[in-house]
Each structure stands twice: as structure tokens, then as C-alpha cells.
Coordinates of C-alpha atoms and ligand atoms in Angstrom, one line a residue:
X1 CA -9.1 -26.4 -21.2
X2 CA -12.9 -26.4 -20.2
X3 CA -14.5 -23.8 -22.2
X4 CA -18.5 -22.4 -21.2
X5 CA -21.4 -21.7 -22.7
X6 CA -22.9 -19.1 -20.1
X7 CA -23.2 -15.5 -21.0
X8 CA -21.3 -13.8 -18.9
X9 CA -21.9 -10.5 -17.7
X10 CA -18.7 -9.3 -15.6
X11 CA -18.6 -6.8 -13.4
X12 CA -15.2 -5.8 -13.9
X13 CA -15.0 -5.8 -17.8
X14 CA -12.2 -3.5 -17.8
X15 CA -9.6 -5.8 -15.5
X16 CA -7.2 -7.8 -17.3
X17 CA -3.8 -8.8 -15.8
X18 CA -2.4 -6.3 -14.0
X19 CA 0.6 -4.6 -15.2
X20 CA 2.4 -5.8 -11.9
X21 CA 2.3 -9.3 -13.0
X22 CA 3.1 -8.6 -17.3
X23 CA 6.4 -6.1 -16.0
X24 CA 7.4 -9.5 -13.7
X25 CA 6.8 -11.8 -16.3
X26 CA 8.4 -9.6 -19.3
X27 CA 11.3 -8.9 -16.3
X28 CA 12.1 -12.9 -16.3
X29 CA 11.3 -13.2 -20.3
X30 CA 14.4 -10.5 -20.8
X31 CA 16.6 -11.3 -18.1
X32 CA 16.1 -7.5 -17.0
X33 CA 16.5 -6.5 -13.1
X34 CA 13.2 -6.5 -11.6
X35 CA 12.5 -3.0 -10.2
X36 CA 9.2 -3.1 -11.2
X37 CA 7.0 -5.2 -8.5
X38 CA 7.0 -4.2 -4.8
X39 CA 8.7 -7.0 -3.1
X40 CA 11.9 -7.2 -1.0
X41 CA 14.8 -9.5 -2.9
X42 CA 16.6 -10.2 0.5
X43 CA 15.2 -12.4 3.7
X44 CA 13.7 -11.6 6.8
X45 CA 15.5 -12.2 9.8
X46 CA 16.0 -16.1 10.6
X47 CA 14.3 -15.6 14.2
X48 CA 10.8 -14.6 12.6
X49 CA 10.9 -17.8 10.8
X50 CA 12.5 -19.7 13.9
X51 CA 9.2 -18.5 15.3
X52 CA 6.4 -19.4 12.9
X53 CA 8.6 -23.5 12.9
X54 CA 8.6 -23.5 16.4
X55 CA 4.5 -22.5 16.8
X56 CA 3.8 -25.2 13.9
X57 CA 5.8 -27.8 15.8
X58 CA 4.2 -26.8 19.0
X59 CA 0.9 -27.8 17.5
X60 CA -0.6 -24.2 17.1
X61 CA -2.0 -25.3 13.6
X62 CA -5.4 -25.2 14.2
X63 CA -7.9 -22.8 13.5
X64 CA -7.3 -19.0 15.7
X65 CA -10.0 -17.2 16.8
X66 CA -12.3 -14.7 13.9
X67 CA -10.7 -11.7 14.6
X68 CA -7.1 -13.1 15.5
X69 CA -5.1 -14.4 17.8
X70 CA -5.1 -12.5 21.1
X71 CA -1.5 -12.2 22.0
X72 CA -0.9 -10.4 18.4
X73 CA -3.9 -8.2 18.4
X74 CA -2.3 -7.4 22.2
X75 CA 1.0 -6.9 20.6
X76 CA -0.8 -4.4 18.3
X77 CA -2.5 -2.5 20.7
X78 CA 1.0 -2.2 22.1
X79 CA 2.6 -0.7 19.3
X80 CA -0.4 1.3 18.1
X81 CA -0.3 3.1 21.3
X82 CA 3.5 3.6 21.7
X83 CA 3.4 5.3 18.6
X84 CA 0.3 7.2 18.3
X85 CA -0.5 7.4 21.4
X86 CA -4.0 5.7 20.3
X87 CA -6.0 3.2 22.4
X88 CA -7.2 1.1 20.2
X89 CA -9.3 -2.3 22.2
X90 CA -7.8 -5.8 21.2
X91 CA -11.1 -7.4 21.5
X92 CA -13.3 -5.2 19.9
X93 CA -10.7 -2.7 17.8
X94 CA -8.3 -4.3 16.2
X95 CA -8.7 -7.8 13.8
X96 CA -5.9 -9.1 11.9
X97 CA -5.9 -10.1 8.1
X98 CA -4.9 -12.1 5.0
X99 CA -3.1 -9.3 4.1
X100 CA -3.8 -5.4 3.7
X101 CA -6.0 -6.1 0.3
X102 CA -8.1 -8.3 1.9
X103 CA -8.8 -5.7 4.7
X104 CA -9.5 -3.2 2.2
X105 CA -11.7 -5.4 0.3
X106 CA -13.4 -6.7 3.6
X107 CA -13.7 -2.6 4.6
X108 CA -15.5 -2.0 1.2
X109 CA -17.3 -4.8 1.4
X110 CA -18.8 -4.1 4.7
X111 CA -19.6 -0.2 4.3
X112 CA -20.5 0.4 0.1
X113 CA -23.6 -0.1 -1.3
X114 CA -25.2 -0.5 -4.8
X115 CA -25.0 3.4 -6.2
X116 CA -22.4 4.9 -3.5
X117 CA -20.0 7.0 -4.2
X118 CA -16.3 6.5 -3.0
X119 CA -13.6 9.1 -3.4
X120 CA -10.5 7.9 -4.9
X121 CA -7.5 9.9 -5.2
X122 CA -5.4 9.5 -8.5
X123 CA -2.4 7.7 -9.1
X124 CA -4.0 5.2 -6.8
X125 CA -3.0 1.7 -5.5
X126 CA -4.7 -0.8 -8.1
X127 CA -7.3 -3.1 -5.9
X128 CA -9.3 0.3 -4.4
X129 CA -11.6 0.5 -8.0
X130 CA -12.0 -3.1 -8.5
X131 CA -13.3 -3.9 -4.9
X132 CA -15.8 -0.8 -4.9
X133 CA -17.2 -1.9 -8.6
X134 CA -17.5 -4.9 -7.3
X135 CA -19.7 -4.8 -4.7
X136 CA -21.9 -2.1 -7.1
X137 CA -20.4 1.4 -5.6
X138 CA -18.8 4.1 -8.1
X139 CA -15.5 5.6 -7.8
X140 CA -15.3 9.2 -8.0
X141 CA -11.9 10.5 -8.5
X142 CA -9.7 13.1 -7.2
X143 CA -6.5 14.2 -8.1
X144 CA -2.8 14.1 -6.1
X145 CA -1.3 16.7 -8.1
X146 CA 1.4 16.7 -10.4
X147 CA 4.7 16.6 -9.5
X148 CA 4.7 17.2 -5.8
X149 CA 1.4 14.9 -5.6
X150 CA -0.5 17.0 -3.0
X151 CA -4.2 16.6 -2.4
X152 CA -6.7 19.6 -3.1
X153 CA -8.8 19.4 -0.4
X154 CA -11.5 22.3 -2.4
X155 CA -11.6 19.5 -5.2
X156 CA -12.5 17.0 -2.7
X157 CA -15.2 19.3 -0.9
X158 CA -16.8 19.8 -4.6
X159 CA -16.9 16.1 -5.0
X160 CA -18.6 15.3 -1.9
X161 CA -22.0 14.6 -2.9
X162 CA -24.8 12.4 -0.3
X163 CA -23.9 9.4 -1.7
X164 CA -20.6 9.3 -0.5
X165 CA -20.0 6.5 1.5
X166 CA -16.1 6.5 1.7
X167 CA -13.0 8.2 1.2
X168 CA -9.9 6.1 0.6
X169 CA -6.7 7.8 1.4
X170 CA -2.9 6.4 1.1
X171 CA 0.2 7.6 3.1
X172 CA 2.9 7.4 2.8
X173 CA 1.5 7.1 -0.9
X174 CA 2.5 4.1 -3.5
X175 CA 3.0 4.9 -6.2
X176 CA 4.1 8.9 -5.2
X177 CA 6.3 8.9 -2.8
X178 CA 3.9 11.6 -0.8
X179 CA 2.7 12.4 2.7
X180 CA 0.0 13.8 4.1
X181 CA 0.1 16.2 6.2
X182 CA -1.5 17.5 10.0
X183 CA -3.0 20.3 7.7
X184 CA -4.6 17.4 5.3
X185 CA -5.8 15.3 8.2
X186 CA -7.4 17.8 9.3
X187 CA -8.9 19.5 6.1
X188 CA -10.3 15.8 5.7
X189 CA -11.9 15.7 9.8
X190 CA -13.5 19.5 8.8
X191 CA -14.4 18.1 5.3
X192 CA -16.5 14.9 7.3
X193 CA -17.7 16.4 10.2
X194 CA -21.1 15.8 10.3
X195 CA -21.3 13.1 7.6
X196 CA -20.9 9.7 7.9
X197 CA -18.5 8.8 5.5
X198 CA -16.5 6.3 6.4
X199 CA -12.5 6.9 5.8
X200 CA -10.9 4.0 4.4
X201 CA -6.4 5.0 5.3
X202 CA -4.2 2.7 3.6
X203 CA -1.8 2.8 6.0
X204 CA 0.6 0.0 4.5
X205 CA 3.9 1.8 4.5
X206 CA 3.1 3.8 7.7
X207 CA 7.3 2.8 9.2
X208 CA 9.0 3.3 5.7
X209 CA 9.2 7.2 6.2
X210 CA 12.4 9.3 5.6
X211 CA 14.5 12.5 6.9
X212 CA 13.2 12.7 9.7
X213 CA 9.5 13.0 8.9
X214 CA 7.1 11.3 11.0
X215 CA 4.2 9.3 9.6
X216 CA 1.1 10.8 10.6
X217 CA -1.9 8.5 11.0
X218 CA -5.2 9.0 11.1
X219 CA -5.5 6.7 14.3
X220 CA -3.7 9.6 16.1
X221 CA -6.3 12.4 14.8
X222 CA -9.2 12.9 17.4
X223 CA -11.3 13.2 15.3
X224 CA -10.5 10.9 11.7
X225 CA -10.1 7.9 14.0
X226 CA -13.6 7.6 15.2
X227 CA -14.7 7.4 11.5
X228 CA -11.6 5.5 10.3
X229 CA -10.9 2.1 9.3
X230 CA -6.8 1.6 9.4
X231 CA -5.0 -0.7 7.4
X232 CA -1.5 -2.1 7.4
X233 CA 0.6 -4.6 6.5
X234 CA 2.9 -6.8 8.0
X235 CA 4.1 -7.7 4.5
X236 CA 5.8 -4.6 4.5
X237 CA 6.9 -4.2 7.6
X238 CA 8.7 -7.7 8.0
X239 CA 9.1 -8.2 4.6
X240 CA 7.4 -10.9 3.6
X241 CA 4.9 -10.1 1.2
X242 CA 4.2 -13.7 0.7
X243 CA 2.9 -14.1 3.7
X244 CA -0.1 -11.9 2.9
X245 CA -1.0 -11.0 6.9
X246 CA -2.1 -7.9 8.2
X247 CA -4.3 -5.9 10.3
X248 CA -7.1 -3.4 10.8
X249 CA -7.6 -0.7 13.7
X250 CA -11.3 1.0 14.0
X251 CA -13.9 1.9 16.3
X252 CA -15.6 -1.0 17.9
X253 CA -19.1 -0.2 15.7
X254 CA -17.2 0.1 12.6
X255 CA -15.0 -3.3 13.4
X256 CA -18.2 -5.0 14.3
X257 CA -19.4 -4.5 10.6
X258 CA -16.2 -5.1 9.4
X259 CA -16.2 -8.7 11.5
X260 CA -19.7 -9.7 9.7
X261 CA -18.0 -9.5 6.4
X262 CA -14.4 -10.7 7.2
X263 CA -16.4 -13.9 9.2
X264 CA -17.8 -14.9 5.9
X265 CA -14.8 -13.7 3.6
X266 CA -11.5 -15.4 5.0
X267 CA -12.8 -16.2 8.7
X268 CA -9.5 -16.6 10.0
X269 CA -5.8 -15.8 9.5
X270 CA -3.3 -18.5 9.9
X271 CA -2.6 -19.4 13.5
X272 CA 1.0 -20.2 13.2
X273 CA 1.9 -16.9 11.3
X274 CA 0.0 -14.8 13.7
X275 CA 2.1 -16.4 16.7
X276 CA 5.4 -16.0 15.1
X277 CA 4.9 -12.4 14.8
X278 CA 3.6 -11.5 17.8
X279 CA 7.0 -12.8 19.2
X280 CA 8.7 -11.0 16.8
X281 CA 6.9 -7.8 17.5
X282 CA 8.2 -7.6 20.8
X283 CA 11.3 -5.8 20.3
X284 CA 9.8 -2.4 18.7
X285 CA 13.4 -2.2 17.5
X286 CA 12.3 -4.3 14.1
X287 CA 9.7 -1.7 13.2
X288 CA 11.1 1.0 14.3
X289 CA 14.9 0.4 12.2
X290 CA 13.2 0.3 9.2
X291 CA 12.7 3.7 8.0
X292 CA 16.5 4.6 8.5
X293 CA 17.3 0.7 6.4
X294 CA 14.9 1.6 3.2
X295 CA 16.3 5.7 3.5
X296 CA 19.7 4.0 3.2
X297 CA 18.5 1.9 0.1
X298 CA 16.4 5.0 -1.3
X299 CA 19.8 7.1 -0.9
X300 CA 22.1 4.4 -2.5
X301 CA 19.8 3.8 -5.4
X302 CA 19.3 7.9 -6.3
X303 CA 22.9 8.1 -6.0
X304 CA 23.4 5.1 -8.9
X305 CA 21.0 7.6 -10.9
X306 CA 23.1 10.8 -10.7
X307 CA 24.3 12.2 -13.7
X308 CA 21.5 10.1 -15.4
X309 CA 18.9 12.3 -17.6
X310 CA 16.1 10.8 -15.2
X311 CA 15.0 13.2 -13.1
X312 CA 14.0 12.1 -9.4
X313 CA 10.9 13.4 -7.8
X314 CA 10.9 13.5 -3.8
X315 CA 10.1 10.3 -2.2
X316 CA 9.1 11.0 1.5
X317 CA 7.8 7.5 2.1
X318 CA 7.6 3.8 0.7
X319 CA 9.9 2.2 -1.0
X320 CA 9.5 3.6 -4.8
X321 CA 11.1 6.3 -6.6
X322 CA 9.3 8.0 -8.9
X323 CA 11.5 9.3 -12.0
X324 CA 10.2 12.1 -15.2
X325 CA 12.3 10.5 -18.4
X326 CA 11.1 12.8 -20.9
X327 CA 14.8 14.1 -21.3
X328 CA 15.8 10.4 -22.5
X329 CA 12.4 9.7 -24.7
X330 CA 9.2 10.7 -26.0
X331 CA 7.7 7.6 -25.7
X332 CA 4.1 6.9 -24.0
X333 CA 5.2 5.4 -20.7
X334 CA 3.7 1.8 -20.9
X335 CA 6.2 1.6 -24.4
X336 CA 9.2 3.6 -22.4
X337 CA 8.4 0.8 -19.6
X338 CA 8.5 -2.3 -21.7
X339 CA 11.5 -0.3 -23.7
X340 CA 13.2 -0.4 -20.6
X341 CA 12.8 -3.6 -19.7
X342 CA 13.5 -5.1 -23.2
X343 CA 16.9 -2.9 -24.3
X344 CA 18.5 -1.7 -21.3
X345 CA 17.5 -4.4 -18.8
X346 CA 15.8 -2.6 -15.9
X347 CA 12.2 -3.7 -15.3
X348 CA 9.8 -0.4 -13.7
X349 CA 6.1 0.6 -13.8
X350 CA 4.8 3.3 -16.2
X351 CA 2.6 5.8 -13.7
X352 CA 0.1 5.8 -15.9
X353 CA -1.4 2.7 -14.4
X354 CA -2.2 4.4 -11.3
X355 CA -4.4 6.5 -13.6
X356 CA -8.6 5.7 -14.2
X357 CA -8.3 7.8 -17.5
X358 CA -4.8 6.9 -18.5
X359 CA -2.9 10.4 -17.5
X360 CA 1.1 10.2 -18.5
X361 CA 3.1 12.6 -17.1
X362 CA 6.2 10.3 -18.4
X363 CA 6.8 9.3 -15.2
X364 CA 8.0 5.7 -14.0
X365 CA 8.2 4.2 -10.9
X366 CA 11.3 1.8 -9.1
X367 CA 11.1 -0.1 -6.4
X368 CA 14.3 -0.1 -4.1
X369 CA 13.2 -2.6 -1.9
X370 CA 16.3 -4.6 -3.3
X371 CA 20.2 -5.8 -2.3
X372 CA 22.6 -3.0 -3.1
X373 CA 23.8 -5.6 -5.7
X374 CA 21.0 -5.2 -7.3
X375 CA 20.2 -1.6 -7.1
X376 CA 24.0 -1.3 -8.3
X377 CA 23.8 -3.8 -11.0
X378 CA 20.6 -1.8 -12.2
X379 CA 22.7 1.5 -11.9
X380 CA 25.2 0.4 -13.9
X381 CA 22.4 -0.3 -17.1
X382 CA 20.3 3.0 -16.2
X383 CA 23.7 5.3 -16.7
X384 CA 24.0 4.0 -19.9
X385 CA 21.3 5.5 -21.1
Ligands
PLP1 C1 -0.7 1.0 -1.0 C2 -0.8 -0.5 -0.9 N1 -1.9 -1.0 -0.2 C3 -2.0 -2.3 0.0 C4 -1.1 -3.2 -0.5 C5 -1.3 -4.6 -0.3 O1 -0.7 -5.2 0.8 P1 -0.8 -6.7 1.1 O2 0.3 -7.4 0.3 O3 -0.6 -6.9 2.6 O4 -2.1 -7.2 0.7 C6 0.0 -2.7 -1.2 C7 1.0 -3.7 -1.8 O5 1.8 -3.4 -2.7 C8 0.2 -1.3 -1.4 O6 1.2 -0.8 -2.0

């Protein structure tokens, strides 16, 4: 160990390990099912692999252009406008990532200053806070209300101060489950008309939506997508997580600012990655299959829970359940969490952590981004409760 002597003054003083990696590590320490970190415990499909080998033994291993390789930002395009009928340029509009928190980092990067003012809606994914304190902006939070997890668009209006710089919203929504709505997206177009805030959409989970909902994203709403910046996540969408790749989709003056920062923060993505899914990309089939494959895995997994004394919320979108469990304990839920974990054998995150002040509705979240063997096996232990 190397220990300093420098006073150090952090700017995060408040960050410790985040309660993904302590419910992993606790998860392995106990031998308890891991419901609790968002990854996928199956494989991707052998040919997206086949085609990362085959571009690293083709010799694509060399740096790709800044803002990604042309054929995927292309393939992107492609998709972006199938869908959403959105044109979005590959040159100037679209530039692909190290994953969906390094294009939200990037995005904060580029547009907060010292003193502004970002509005962050509560439960929240956890890097949003930590990337605006760190580059000297202040979070100001709204609330997704309890238990249906719907934004208040006149408590947003109230926040808006002139200091706001950005609005960061999620859909489909980790941890909740939730969706917005045409009526949200365009509450927030009337609440930003004539500003220039800058809406950050966290768009990560934008094919995991079920019962025939469709996701709605802000790159389809004339007016949010000239002010938007548009993440997502191939992560997610292929699953493979580890590979931390993704993209960005915004208006050629916003990407250009977004560019100067991503230049000097990652510079490029790797090439061989990049090439393997483009190729993959180019049967629509792979995105398109995977809301009906996680609905089936969302069904399967509530289904192991009936008859429990959890009570299921709706989950619309992503691949987490949220569950109340104040009919099996009165316990805070970090100490039902770790309770969970330690007796019964079923590793999930307390809500709570999604909270900047700490709210507990005694509410925990499961992912069900798992085998049926697993979900099953983690049935079996949550019944016997
Ligand atoms: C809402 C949300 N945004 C962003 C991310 C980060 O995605 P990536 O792994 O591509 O960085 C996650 C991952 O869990 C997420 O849930």
C-alpha cells in the first residue's frame, strides 16, 4: 500500500462503493442467487462473437475514427429511423461510446457549468449526481411518485429556475419499472420551449418494453429532439454489459459539443466491437425480439412470486421488478436487503439507493435478466418466506 500525505479535498465526499458492487460481493460471500446487479447470466448469440473474432483477425484493430466507425453509426441511423421515424445524420448526429455512462458523463461534461442547476428525477440511476457534482453543477431533484412512479410535471415547472442547464430523464425507468408518456414528452417540450435547457434521455432500455406498449423516445418528438441528447446502450440490447459500448443521437450543434469533450475523454471506441455489431445489427430481428424474450422472463419470474407476501408493482419496461415487502418485515430496506441475501439466499437492491435523501418506501428491486433456472431456483427460496 502507498499511503499520501496530500490534503485532499474531494469532490464527491459522499461516494463510497456503490451498493451494486457490496449486494455482488455479499451475493458470492453467501452463496445467495444474484438478483441484485443488472446483468444478463446467459450468452449472446455465438454469431455476434463470430463477428468481433473475425474483424480482429481481419486486422481491424487499430484505432476507428472519433466519433465511430461509419458502417455502425450508418447501421444506427438505420434503425433510429425505422423506428422513430427520426433522421438522425451519421456524420454529424450520431457518435458511438464506451458505454451509456460514459455518454452521459461526456453529455454533462460538455453542457454543465460551475453553479448550474440539473433536474434529476428521484429514484434515479446512480452515475447522473456524481457526474453533475463533478464537473461543479447541482442537482436539483424531482420526484417519480410513489407507487405508480409518475412524473409531476407542475413540480418540475416550480423547479425550473435560470440556472437550469439540464433535465435528465429515464424511460423505460431503472430502477421503476415506468414509462413516460406522449402527454409527459410533451409537458416537458411546453415546459422548455423557449429555454435552452438541454434534455439529457437515458434511453438505455428503450427495446425492453412490455404488453404491447411502445417506447416513446424523445428522438421521435418534434420538438424534444432538437434539444435532446439520446443515450443507449448496446449492453442492454445485446447483452453484453461487459462490453461497455454505446451510442448517442443529437442535433449536429449539440453533438459537436459533445465531440470536444468525448475527443479528449475516451477518443475512440474499440474498432473491432464496433464492426461486429454493425453486422449484427443488420437483422432488426435481434432488437426487435427482445421485448417479447425479457416479458417472457418478467412473466415467469412474477409467477415464482405468487402466493408470496411480496407485492409486485407494474413493470412496463426494463428488466427489474420492483416489489413492497412490508407484509414480510419491518425492517429499513438496506437491512431487509442484506437480510435477504444472508438468510434466505436471494441477493436484490433496497430502493432507497435510488434516493438523494434516503426515502424507503420498503421497496426492493430484482433483476430478471436471468436463466429460468435461476429465476426458478430464486423462486423456490423467496416462497419460503
Ligand atoms: C438507466 C441506466 N443508464 C445507464 C446505464 C449504464 O449503461 P452502460 O453499461 O452501457 O454504461 C445503466 C446500466 O445499468 C442503466 O440502468
Amino acid at each position: 500500500m502507498i499511503s499520501t500525505s496530500l490534503a485532499i479535498d474531494s469532490k464527491l465526499p459522499w461516494v463510497g462503493t456503490t451498493i451494486f458492487t457490496v449486494m455482488s460481493k455479499l451475493a458470492a460471500d453467501c452463496g445467495a442467487i444474484n438478483l441484485s446487479q443488472g446483468f444478463p447470466d446467459f450468452q449472446a448469440e455465438p454469431a455476434l462473437f463470430e463477428a468481433v473474432t473475425r474483424a480482429m483477425n481481419d486486422g481491424r484493430n487499430q484505432y476507428p475514427p472519433m466519433a465511430g466507425l461509419p458502417e455502425l453509426r450508418q447501421a444506427i441511423a438505420g434503425k433510429v429511423e425505422s423506428l422513430h421515424g427520426a433522421r438522425y445524420d451519421a456524420d454529424h448526429e450520431i457518435t458511438v461510446t464506451a458505454g451509456a455512462t460514459q455518454a452521459l458523463f461526456t453529455a454533462i461534461a460538455a453542457f454543465v457549468r460551475g453553479g448550474d442547476e440539473v433536474i434529476v428525477f428521484a429514484p434515479f440511476y446512480d452515475s447522473y449526481v456524481p457526474a453533475v457534482e463533478t464537473v461543479g453543477g447541482r442537482a436539483v431533484y424531482a420526484r417519480l411518485r410513489f407507487p405508480d412512479y409518475r412524473p409531476d410535471w407542475d413540480e418540475v415547472r416550480a423547479l425550473i429556475t435560470p440556472r437550469t442547464r439540464m433535465i435528465i430523464v429515464n424511460s423505460p425507468n431503472n430502477p421503476a419499472g415506468s414509462l413516460l408518456t406522449a402527454d409527459d414528452l410533451d409537458a416537458l417540450a411546453e415546459l422548455t420551449r423557449d429555454t435552452d435547457i438541454v434534455v439529457l434521455a437515458d434511453e438505455v432500455y428503450e427495446h425492453i418494453v412490455f404488453d404491447g406498449r411502445r417506447h416513446l423516445s424523445v428522438a421521435a418528438h418534434p420538438l424534444l429532439s432538437t434539444r435532446s441528447i439520446v443515450v443507449s446502450s448496446f449492453g442492454k440490447t445485446y447483452h453484453i454489459t461487459g462490453w461497455k459500448i454505446g451510442y448517442v443521437l443529437g442535433a449536429a450543434d449539440l453533438m459537436a459539443e459533445f465531440r470536444k469533450v468525448h475527443q479528449f475523454n475516451v477518443f475512440t471506441v474499440n474498432t473491432p466491437c464496433q464492426i461486429g455489431i454493425a453486422d449484427y445489427m443488420r437483422d432488426p430481428a435481434r432488437y426487435l425480439g427482445l421485448a417479447a424474450f425479457y416479458q417472457h422472463k418478467r412473466d415467469f419470474f412474477r409467477e415464482q412470486l405468487r402466493g408470496t407476501k411480496f407485492e409486485l408493482l407494474p413493470c412496463h419496461g426494463t428488466y427489474f421488478q420492483l416489489a413492497r415487502y412490508d407484509a414480510v418485515s419491518d425492517l429499513p430496506d438496506r437491512d431487509f436487503a442484506v437480510w435477504l441475501t444472508r438468510e434466505i439466499g436471494v441477493a436484490v437492491i433496497p430502493v432507497s439507493v435510488f434516493h438523494h435523501d434516503g426515502r424507503d418506501d420498503r421497496v426492493v428491486r430484482f433483476c430478471f435478466a436471468k436463466q429460468e433456472s435461476t429465476l426458478a431456483a430464486a423462486g423456490e427460496r423467496l416462497r419460503r418466506l
